[in-house]
Amino acid sequence: MEKNIIYKPLSEYKTNLKLKHEENVDQLFDALIEESKVDWEANRSTVKKLRVDEAQSNYLMSSLKKQKLLRAFLIFLTVLFILAPIIFILYQVFSQSSWSFSQLGLALLIVGMILAVAGAALFIWLIVTKVNKKIGTIKGDLNTVNKNIDKLTETAWDQAKDLNVLFDWTMPTRLVEKTIPIVKMDPYFNFQRYETLINKYNLEDKSKNEMSLFVQSGEIEGNPFIMSQNFEYFPSQKDYSGALVVSWTETYTDSKGKKQTKTRSETLTAWVTKFFPDYQSNESIIYGNEAIPNLQFSRKPQAVSNLGEGKRYERAIDKKVKKLEKMSRKAIKQGDDFNVMNNTEFEALFHAIDRDNEQEFRLMFPALAQEAMKEILLDQTVGYGDDFYFFKENMLNTIIPEHLQDMDMDTNPNTYITYEIDETKELFTNYNNEYFKHFYFAMAPILSIPLYQDYKSSDHIYGFDYDAPVSPWEHESIAHNLGTENLKHPQSITEDILKVEVLEREEGYEKLLIKASGFKGIERIDYVWAMASNGSSHAVPVPWVEYLPVKKETTVVVKKLKDYSRPKFLANMNQNSDWKKYFEGYHLSTDNMMFYKNLVVFIVGEKQQDLEPKSLDDIFSNSL
């Protein structure tokens, strides 16, 4: 395939790329196994024993629960058998009835009391000699089994350790590059790429109420793209309700003419509407290309899967086409530019009716592109079909696919780190295959346009600039990965928006100020007057929450490492004596330092106030 251009994304995935990527994933995992030199069979044997002990532990816990229930039941019977005769005697003493029994009745009473005492004694004997002993035995067995589970789990983790340290943030993106060579993924979203998208392609920057949860930048033939998940706060309103039960007495005349009274009750309900902070997230692909610089349009999913097949599909398309042709005739009369293309089926399916440049629209969608896009839209088995929004604003294209909203795309290696190598392989394989599928079909509308792949931006000659600072979007992604709980105000009860300010920037490192904005909640009660059906008015209490803004600022250091990977970083942290001495002096370890993509990040606390970021250069240059 010349230049690896993908003319028909759906067909190419189905016949070639899906299998190719699966093979690449399997090959990478096999290479990791070989490099790590883990004993897979030994780990498998350990996990097998672990599962047997876990099953035994579950059985013992179930048995223990049953024995405790039996003991509780016997205690209940013991108390009942002891209290029954006592209650009977007390009743006779304090009641006005005489203690007159026949000889038979007296004998039965005595026998009953003896049996009650004997029964209580029997139950106590069963509890002490049988049930408690059984419970003690089960607890001992359970303790032994659980200790063995802990030992086997530790052994399994140790057996998988050398494999787990090899997993890196960049593996899913490197696999994508191997499967589709025209796609180049950046190590991180740097300022060079950010400025190009802002200044050249007119990318709109995020507002103060919006942040990046993750971002992955890259290029196709020098044409930049971003895959990102954004999180946004917006003010909203919430309805609160309260209730009050009221009662009153009514007088009425019965059928005999007598005055009677009765009590009525009613539940009054009231509502108040108050400010409420709401949040939403969305994942999108943003792609810049200069080839078609003046065209603007938008389209949304057309529920193609509901159009049916055969005659039903044809009728649905005909109906859509008639509406489009009517719009076209009206546009011509009004001197507007909209004109239906000859391929009316494509027009009906893609439905970009707000386009403002017919010439460039046809240039963007020649016959080959129309056919490729139609395949994507009609597909219901291979990819995700017509599930995407497409917005084009001059040189900037935004794709918002619904399938991308449900997939974690941040490539955190913890996704597949476990103590069971078999499970790790399954997680690794499934995640990377799903990552590729989700990314590929999010990009498929872009890849279906040959002109976009044919056009090579002049920016590609510069390559990725490791010396360029980290972009603001990546800063926010870093903050998110540090964990909102570590950054948010202690009184915040909502989600937080994390914005970042650069305090210092030198070659190779940045000192950042992360500003977390959330809301605390204060319980309030409003009283709303409501009228009952008898005409009386009552103040109904309506509890609600007042949300007030709270903020917290945290200082963070970000160090760029050009030639480092997660395995190399962890190896030095665990084995390099110079590193250990340096970082222990500042109370830093893998517990509070994060290796993220090609960056090392840590929060500057009280113990790190004297750390000079420049001194990190000497440490990281002294690696194993």
XYZ file of C-alpha atoms in Angstrom:
624
model
C 0.000 0.000 0.000
C 1.782 3.123 -1.198
C 2.632 5.489 1.673
C 0.402 3.283 3.875
C -2.598 5.426 2.987
C -5.857 3.976 4.296
C -8.443 4.664 1.625
C -11.282 2.612 3.144
C -10.865 2.512 6.931
C -13.610 -0.013 7.673
C -12.540 -2.556 5.051
C -8.874 -2.109 5.948
C -9.566 -2.775 9.634
C -11.708 -5.812 8.887
C -9.348 -7.470 6.392
C -5.944 -6.416 7.667
C -5.405 -4.056 10.581
C -7.428 -5.876 13.257
C -5.442 -9.092 12.871
C -2.175 -7.192 12.374
C -2.641 -5.293 15.619
C -3.578 -8.428 17.556
C -0.352 -10.040 16.316
C 1.651 -6.959 17.322
C 0.133 -7.046 20.809
C 0.892 -10.757 21.219
C 4.454 -10.271 19.968
C 5.072 -7.426 22.405
C 3.762 -9.429 25.355
C 5.890 -12.431 24.386
C 8.914 -10.126 24.146
C 8.176 -8.756 27.624
C 7.933 -12.280 29.010
C 11.280 -13.146 27.475
C 12.938 -9.951 28.686
C 11.574 -10.294 32.225
C 12.633 -13.972 32.492
C 9.645 -14.674 34.758
C 8.750 -18.309 35.457
C 5.226 -18.344 34.047
C 4.548 -21.972 34.992
C 5.674 -21.426 38.568
C 3.363 -18.404 38.809
C 0.527 -20.438 37.331
C 1.120 -23.171 39.921
C 1.195 -20.624 42.759
C -2.035 -18.993 41.609
C -3.691 -22.414 41.289
C -2.854 -23.173 44.934
C -4.022 -19.676 45.852
C -7.398 -20.211 44.202
C -7.834 -23.526 46.101
C -7.100 -21.775 49.387
C -9.419 -18.875 48.481
C -12.217 -21.361 47.826
C -11.459 -23.058 51.153
C -11.465 -19.664 52.883
C -14.857 -18.806 51.393
C -16.208 -22.199 52.512
C -14.891 -21.713 56.044
C -16.311 -18.182 56.226
C -19.695 -19.534 55.157
C -19.467 -22.310 57.776
C -18.444 -19.789 60.432
C -21.425 -17.611 59.595
C -23.780 -20.607 59.900
C -22.318 -21.624 63.271
C -22.639 -18.064 64.587
C -26.263 -17.978 63.455
C -26.851 -21.327 65.196
C -25.272 -19.980 68.382
C -27.432 -16.862 68.253
C -30.531 -19.034 67.801
C -29.584 -21.264 70.762
C -28.959 -18.184 72.925
C -32.402 -16.899 71.955
C -33.993 -20.238 72.937
C -32.050 -20.267 76.224
C -33.300 -16.805 77.158
C -36.834 -17.744 76.110
C -36.844 -20.956 78.204
C -35.523 -19.065 81.250
C -37.853 -16.082 80.958
C -41.038 -18.022 80.198
C -41.606 -19.506 83.717
C -40.437 -16.273 85.381
C -42.930 -14.245 83.366
C -45.672 -16.763 84.184
C -44.988 -16.538 87.930
C -44.840 -12.728 87.892
C -48.108 -12.648 85.996
C -49.781 -14.785 88.612
C -48.357 -12.661 91.448
C -49.476 -9.328 90.083
C -52.747 -10.411 88.508
C -55.978 -10.506 90.486
C -56.575 -14.194 89.721
C -56.039 -16.705 92.537
C -53.392 -19.395 92.550
C -55.821 -22.281 92.513
C -54.615 -25.317 90.565
C -55.811 -28.849 90.496
C -53.249 -31.488 91.426
C -52.844 -32.302 87.720
C -52.419 -28.634 86.823
C -49.854 -28.148 89.559
C -47.960 -31.219 88.419
C -47.967 -29.989 84.828
C -46.738 -26.582 85.969
C -43.841 -28.115 87.901
C -42.965 -30.443 85.026
C -43.099 -27.507 82.596
C -40.759 -25.422 84.743
C -38.343 -28.339 85.101
C -38.393 -28.900 81.343
C -37.799 -25.190 80.710
C -34.791 -25.148 83.038
C -33.523 -28.426 81.550
C -33.992 -27.075 78.030
C -32.096 -23.906 78.873
C -29.322 -25.984 80.433
C -29.198 -28.199 77.338
C -28.898 -25.196 75.052
C -26.129 -23.717 77.203
C -24.321 -27.067 77.125
C -24.639 -27.223 73.326
C -23.309 -23.677 72.977
C -20.340 -24.223 75.288
C -19.298 -27.761 74.337
C -20.326 -28.009 70.683
C -20.984 -24.746 68.878
C -18.254 -22.616 70.478
C -15.783 -25.441 69.980
C -16.806 -25.710 66.342
C -16.494 -21.927 65.912
C -13.036 -21.994 67.483
C -11.924 -24.792 65.175
C -13.229 -22.976 62.094
C -11.543 -19.730 63.169
C -8.266 -21.552 63.606
C -8.561 -23.218 60.214
C -9.590 -19.922 58.640
C -6.638 -18.118 60.191
C -4.265 -20.789 58.869
C -5.769 -20.672 55.385
C -5.722 -16.857 55.278
C -2.069 -16.783 56.343
C -1.303 -19.206 53.544
C -3.289 -16.995 51.133
C -1.201 -13.984 52.161
C 1.997 -15.994 51.693
C 0.938 -17.330 48.280
C -0.202 -13.849 47.176
C 3.158 -12.387 48.169
C 4.917 -15.195 46.290
C 2.778 -14.600 43.189
C 3.509 -10.863 43.253
C 7.218 -11.616 43.572
C 7.028 -14.052 40.634
C 5.308 -11.434 38.433
C 7.387 -8.475 39.657
C 9.989 -8.493 36.893
C 7.242 -8.481 34.260
C 5.149 -5.790 35.943
C 8.017 -3.290 36.070
C 8.405 -3.493 32.275
C 4.965 -2.083 31.466
C 5.093 1.520 30.303
C 2.684 4.371 29.558
C 3.766 4.450 25.911
C 3.057 0.819 24.988
C -0.474 1.290 23.579
C 0.643 4.260 21.478
C 3.771 2.484 20.217
C 1.604 -0.442 19.153
C -0.682 1.925 17.224
C 2.345 3.368 15.418
C 3.538 -0.122 14.506
C 0.146 -1.118 13.099
C -0.459 2.197 11.284
C 2.936 3.720 10.382
C 1.417 6.980 9.118
C 0.291 7.743 12.697
C 2.939 9.220 14.988
C 2.163 9.534 18.698
C 3.909 12.147 20.853
C 5.585 11.142 24.149
C 3.508 13.919 25.710
C 1.604 16.996 24.499
C 4.295 19.668 24.342
C 4.091 23.426 23.927
C 5.323 23.277 20.332
C 2.326 21.198 19.260
C 0.004 23.279 21.432
C 1.141 26.598 19.915
C 0.829 25.228 16.386
C -2.773 24.199 16.972
C -3.626 27.504 18.654
C -1.893 29.894 16.256
C -2.091 28.061 12.951
C -5.314 26.067 13.204
C -7.233 28.385 15.572
C -7.783 25.813 18.302
C -9.799 27.407 21.088
C -8.109 27.063 24.455
C -9.932 25.753 27.502
C -11.936 28.062 29.728
C -11.276 28.482 33.443
C -14.099 26.006 34.129
C -12.649 23.243 31.947
C -9.701 20.875 32.366
C -8.024 17.927 30.652
C -8.319 14.538 32.307
C -5.979 13.061 29.742
C -4.524 14.129 26.412
C -2.622 12.320 23.671
C -1.190 14.331 20.816
C 0.365 13.186 17.573
C 0.373 13.675 13.819
C -0.553 12.052 10.518
C 1.841 13.125 7.759
C 2.714 16.193 9.821
C -0.950 17.107 10.364
C -1.477 17.416 14.132
C -4.184 15.768 16.192
C -5.200 15.577 19.827
C -7.210 12.866 21.520
C -8.425 14.244 24.811
C -10.943 13.820 27.580
C -12.167 17.141 28.904
C -13.987 17.748 32.164
C -16.128 20.843 32.579
C -17.977 22.579 35.394
C -21.155 24.478 34.656
C -23.641 26.150 37.017
C -26.973 24.396 37.190
C -30.023 24.192 39.435
C -31.452 21.471 41.621
C -34.965 20.992 42.952
C -35.282 20.116 46.652
C -38.495 18.913 48.263
C -39.810 18.811 51.802
C -42.914 17.389 53.422
C -45.057 18.163 56.468
C -47.920 16.061 57.841
C -50.757 18.244 59.165
C -53.983 17.168 60.862
C -57.192 18.828 61.995
C -60.543 17.974 63.540
C -63.773 18.313 61.610
C -67.308 18.329 63.007
C -70.138 16.750 61.054
C -73.725 15.552 61.543
C -74.298 11.830 61.155
C -77.348 10.142 59.649
C -79.105 10.265 63.019
C -78.640 14.003 63.308
C -75.984 13.793 65.997
C -72.855 15.924 66.033
C -69.698 13.882 65.466
C -65.986 14.716 65.078
C -63.289 13.112 63.012
C -59.607 13.764 62.470
C -58.200 14.320 59.001
C -54.551 14.399 57.997
C -52.715 15.474 54.879
C -49.110 15.534 53.699
C -48.103 18.911 52.333
C -45.183 19.040 49.912
C -43.124 22.055 48.911
C -40.155 22.634 46.628
C -37.304 25.087 46.326
C -34.851 25.478 43.455
C -31.260 26.316 44.288
C -27.876 26.633 42.627
C -26.114 23.318 42.006
C -22.606 22.749 40.571
C -22.778 20.245 37.734
C -20.068 18.565 35.710
C -19.712 16.721 32.440
C -16.922 15.085 30.478
C -16.418 14.223 26.836
C -13.705 12.632 24.747
C -12.898 13.917 21.304
C -10.430 13.911 18.434
C -9.193 17.310 17.231
C -7.353 17.226 13.908
C -5.742 20.051 11.959
C -5.284 20.038 8.166
C -4.639 22.923 5.774
C -5.900 21.140 2.656
C -9.475 22.473 2.867
C -9.068 25.775 4.713
C -12.390 27.583 4.248
C -15.102 24.967 4.760
C -17.329 24.863 7.827
C -20.031 22.317 8.628
C -21.407 20.103 11.367
C -23.160 16.762 11.454
C -24.544 14.506 14.161
C -25.453 10.795 14.292
C -28.452 9.990 12.107
C -29.546 6.750 13.826
C -28.669 4.802 10.695
C -29.146 1.487 12.514
C -32.852 2.337 12.839
C -33.308 2.742 9.086
C -33.695 -1.007 8.585
C -32.689 -2.985 5.502
C -33.892 -3.609 1.985
C -37.060 -1.780 0.972
C -37.437 -0.217 4.395
C -33.942 1.290 4.131
C -34.626 2.556 0.595
C -37.877 4.224 1.697
C -36.121 5.883 4.652
C -33.339 7.197 2.398
C -35.861 8.408 -0.213
C -37.697 10.300 2.505
C -34.498 11.997 3.672
C -33.444 12.782 0.086
C -36.759 14.472 -0.696
C -36.308 16.761 2.301
C -32.758 17.589 1.210
C -33.832 18.321 -2.377
C -36.573 20.603 -1.074
C -33.973 22.431 1.033
C -31.712 22.702 -2.022
C -34.443 24.248 -4.191
C -35.280 26.713 -1.439
C -31.590 27.613 -1.019
C -31.228 28.292 -4.762
C -34.238 30.607 -4.705
C -32.801 32.491 -1.749
C -29.350 32.696 -3.314
C -27.776 30.377 -0.747
C -25.002 27.926 -1.540
C -26.496 24.570 -0.433
C -26.780 22.109 -3.319
C -27.406 18.364 -3.005
C -24.638 16.146 -4.393
C -25.321 13.496 -7.027
C -24.758 10.775 -4.437
C -27.973 11.448 -2.565
C -27.549 8.370 -0.370
C -24.311 9.814 1.018
C -26.039 13.167 1.538
C -28.838 11.493 3.490
C -26.463 9.480 5.666
C -23.788 12.105 6.372
C -26.324 14.963 6.576
C -23.978 17.979 6.739
C -26.661 20.421 5.659
C -25.164 23.557 7.243
C -22.016 23.551 5.095
C -20.967 26.919 3.765
C -18.719 26.064 0.822
C -20.038 23.608 -1.772
C -16.834 23.568 -3.798
C -14.628 22.620 -0.852
C -17.210 20.145 0.448
C -17.038 18.270 -2.859
C -13.260 18.495 -2.781
C -13.283 16.972 0.688
C -15.700 14.217 -0.286
C -14.961 12.851 -3.760
C -16.488 9.499 -4.759
C -13.850 7.469 -2.897
C -14.378 9.400 0.337
C -18.159 9.138 0.005
C -17.948 5.357 -0.343
C -15.538 5.023 2.575
C -17.695 7.234 4.801
C -20.840 5.334 3.816
C -19.200 2.060 4.881
C -18.438 3.543 8.292
C -21.936 4.935 8.768
C -23.777 1.746 7.758
C -21.539 -0.643 9.684
C -23.144 -2.454 12.606
C -20.737 -5.351 13.184
C -17.089 -4.326 12.731
C -16.774 -0.886 14.329
C -19.301 1.419 15.966
C -21.273 2.692 12.995
C -22.804 6.150 12.918
C -21.999 7.200 16.465
C -20.006 10.386 15.896
C -20.426 14.139 15.722
C -18.235 15.894 13.152
C -17.523 19.626 13.342
C -15.300 21.335 10.771
C -14.232 24.924 11.323
C -11.897 25.894 8.496
C -8.687 23.942 9.122
C -9.816 22.369 12.388
C -11.832 19.130 12.528
C -13.446 17.854 15.722
C -14.819 14.320 16.016
C -16.844 13.360 19.099
C -17.547 9.611 18.961
C -19.957 8.118 21.459
C -17.891 4.922 21.722
C -14.899 6.902 22.974
C -16.833 8.131 26.016
C -16.854 4.660 27.618
C -13.189 3.764 27.126
C -10.301 4.619 29.440
C -7.670 5.922 27.002
C -5.040 7.255 29.402
C -2.747 4.163 28.955
C -1.903 3.852 32.661
C 0.144 0.626 33.003
C -1.602 -0.136 36.295
C -4.531 -1.201 34.107
C -2.931 -4.600 33.610
C -0.516 -5.028 36.509
C -1.534 -8.045 38.630
C 0.120 -10.934 40.467
C -1.305 -13.496 38.017
C 0.576 -13.551 34.717
C -2.303 -15.269 32.906
C -4.666 -12.496 33.999
C -2.062 -9.862 33.135
C -1.796 -11.237 29.614
C -5.586 -11.173 29.228
C -5.827 -7.601 30.550
C -2.877 -6.434 28.445
C -4.218 -8.053 25.284
C -7.803 -6.888 25.747
C -6.864 -3.328 26.700
C -4.439 -2.777 23.839
C -6.755 -4.304 21.239
C -9.667 -2.220 22.543
C -7.473 0.883 22.708
C -6.558 0.448 19.055
C -10.149 -0.224 17.995
C -11.514 2.802 19.867
C -8.769 5.104 18.597
C -8.957 3.808 15.029
C -12.702 4.227 14.652
C -12.574 7.633 16.343
C -10.094 8.600 13.596
C -11.941 6.691 10.847
C -13.986 9.713 9.621
C -10.675 11.580 9.152
C -8.952 8.601 7.513
C -11.839 8.213 5.053
C -10.830 11.527 3.416
C -7.915 10.780 1.008
C -6.993 14.438 0.599
C -6.239 14.680 4.310
C -3.724 11.837 4.065
C -2.293 13.079 0.761
C -1.594 16.521 2.209
C 1.684 16.621 4.107
C 2.055 19.616 6.408
C 5.370 21.431 6.377
C 5.421 21.052 10.167
C 6.381 17.376 9.878
C 9.989 18.256 9.122
C 10.500 19.579 12.645
C 9.608 16.354 14.475
C 8.933 16.193 18.204
C 10.854 18.783 20.195
C 11.867 17.297 23.556
C 13.221 20.685 24.610
C 9.823 22.365 24.252
C 7.937 22.901 27.527
C 4.950 20.791 28.501
C 1.621 22.186 27.264
C -1.091 23.549 29.602
C -3.413 20.671 28.628
C -0.777 18.128 29.639
C -0.220 20.047 32.873
C -3.882 19.514 33.748
C -3.642 15.855 32.811
C -0.637 15.526 35.116
C -2.615 17.153 37.931
C -5.506 14.760 37.381
C -3.197 11.735 37.503
C -1.716 12.937 40.793
C -5.171 12.306 42.240
C -7.801 14.924 42.943
C -8.023 13.750 46.559
C -4.412 14.882 47.063
C -5.106 18.327 45.624
C -8.663 19.335 46.517
C -9.691 21.467 49.485
C -10.579 19.250 52.486
C -14.067 20.782 52.653
C -14.811 20.219 48.966
C -17.675 17.741 48.473
C -17.905 18.070 44.695
C -15.668 17.317 41.777
C -12.805 19.781 41.396
C -11.485 21.669 38.384
C -7.678 21.708 38.343
C -6.001 24.612 36.581
C -2.248 25.090 36.431
C 0.038 28.116 36.597
C 3.750 27.900 35.764
C 5.798 29.349 38.637
C 9.265 28.539 37.293
C 10.495 27.134 34.012
C 14.069 26.127 33.319
C 15.502 23.734 30.780
C 14.246 20.277 31.669
C 11.910 21.114 34.542
C 8.934 23.214 35.594
C 7.549 24.214 38.958
C 3.770 24.415 38.788
C 1.020 25.783 40.984
C -2.091 23.594 40.782
C -5.265 25.467 41.673
C -8.121 23.171 42.688
C -11.600 24.719 42.656
C -14.562 22.926 44.185
C -17.525 23.566 46.461
C -18.261 22.909 50.108
C -21.815 22.185 51.188
C -23.761 23.800 54.026
C -27.055 22.259 55.140
C -29.896 24.800 55.048
C -33.644 24.719 55.607
C -36.162 26.965 53.880
C -39.760 27.201 55.074
C -42.280 27.389 52.281
C -45.901 28.211 52.991
C -48.397 25.675 51.653
C -52.176 25.499 52.003
C -53.965 22.397 53.262
C -57.311 21.301 51.850
C -59.117 22.852 54.856
C -57.730 26.262 53.917
C -55.116 26.485 56.673
C -51.559 27.539 55.830
C -48.445 25.828 57.118
C -44.716 26.402 56.811
C -43.238 23.302 55.183
C -39.532 22.738 55.950
C -37.452 22.089 52.819
C -33.863 21.007 53.493
C -31.309 21.986 50.874
C -27.563 22.354 50.412
C -25.864 25.675 49.837
C -22.753 25.231 47.695
C -19.971 27.712 48.331
C -16.664 27.810 46.409
C -13.476 26.577 48.047
C -9.965 26.588 46.603
C -6.637 24.993 47.378
C -3.212 25.568 45.840
C -0.487 22.926 45.606
C 3.060 23.251 44.277
C 4.323 20.499 41.983
C 7.639 19.858 40.225
C 7.675 18.294 36.746
C 10.961 16.933 35.406
C 11.265 15.886 31.741
C 13.294 12.772 30.992
C 14.032 12.300 27.309
C 15.615 8.855 27.377
C 13.723 7.339 30.286
C 10.982 4.762 30.453
C 9.007 3.550 33.448
C 11.131 0.350 33.744
C 14.362 2.362 33.764
C 12.988 4.798 36.336
C 11.790 2.013 38.678
C 15.051 0.081 38.325
C 17.066 3.115 39.442
C 14.662 3.937 42.262
C 15.037 0.391 43.611
C 18.712 -0.331 42.898
C 20.645 2.920 42.439
C 22.283 3.781 45.777
C 22.912 7.405 44.751
C 19.240 7.813 43.879
C 18.132 6.236 47.142
C 20.369 8.484 49.211
C 19.235 11.615 47.361
C 15.510 10.931 47.355
C 15.392 9.553 50.899
C 16.951 12.824 52.013
C 13.881 14.612 50.672
C 11.432 11.907 51.808
C 10.626 10.983 48.207
C 9.917 7.480 46.919
C 7.775 5.689 44.362
C 4.898 6.188 46.819
C 4.839 9.962 46.350
C 6.687 10.364 43.020
C 4.828 9.656 39.805
C 6.452 8.564 36.571
C 3.982 9.730 33.922
C 4.758 9.230 30.231
C 8.302 10.706 30.001
C 7.882 12.926 33.044
C 8.669 12.609 36.744
C 6.219 14.480 38.968
C 6.027 15.072 42.711
C 4.134 17.353 45.078
C 6.326 19.832 46.946
C 5.527 19.319 50.610
C 7.244 20.512 53.762
C 10.074 17.971 53.349
C 10.808 19.048 49.766
C 10.921 22.825 50.241
C 14.725 22.938 49.996
C 14.960 20.721 46.912
C 16.486 22.559 43.976
C 14.923 21.184 40.766
C 18.202 21.735 38.895
C 19.897 19.234 41.210
C 17.703 16.553 39.650
C 19.799 16.792 36.468
C 22.832 15.294 38.220
C 20.744 12.509 39.726
C 18.957 11.475 36.560
C 22.162 11.632 34.523
C 23.650 9.097 36.949
C 21.549 6.093 35.982
C 22.277 2.378 35.960
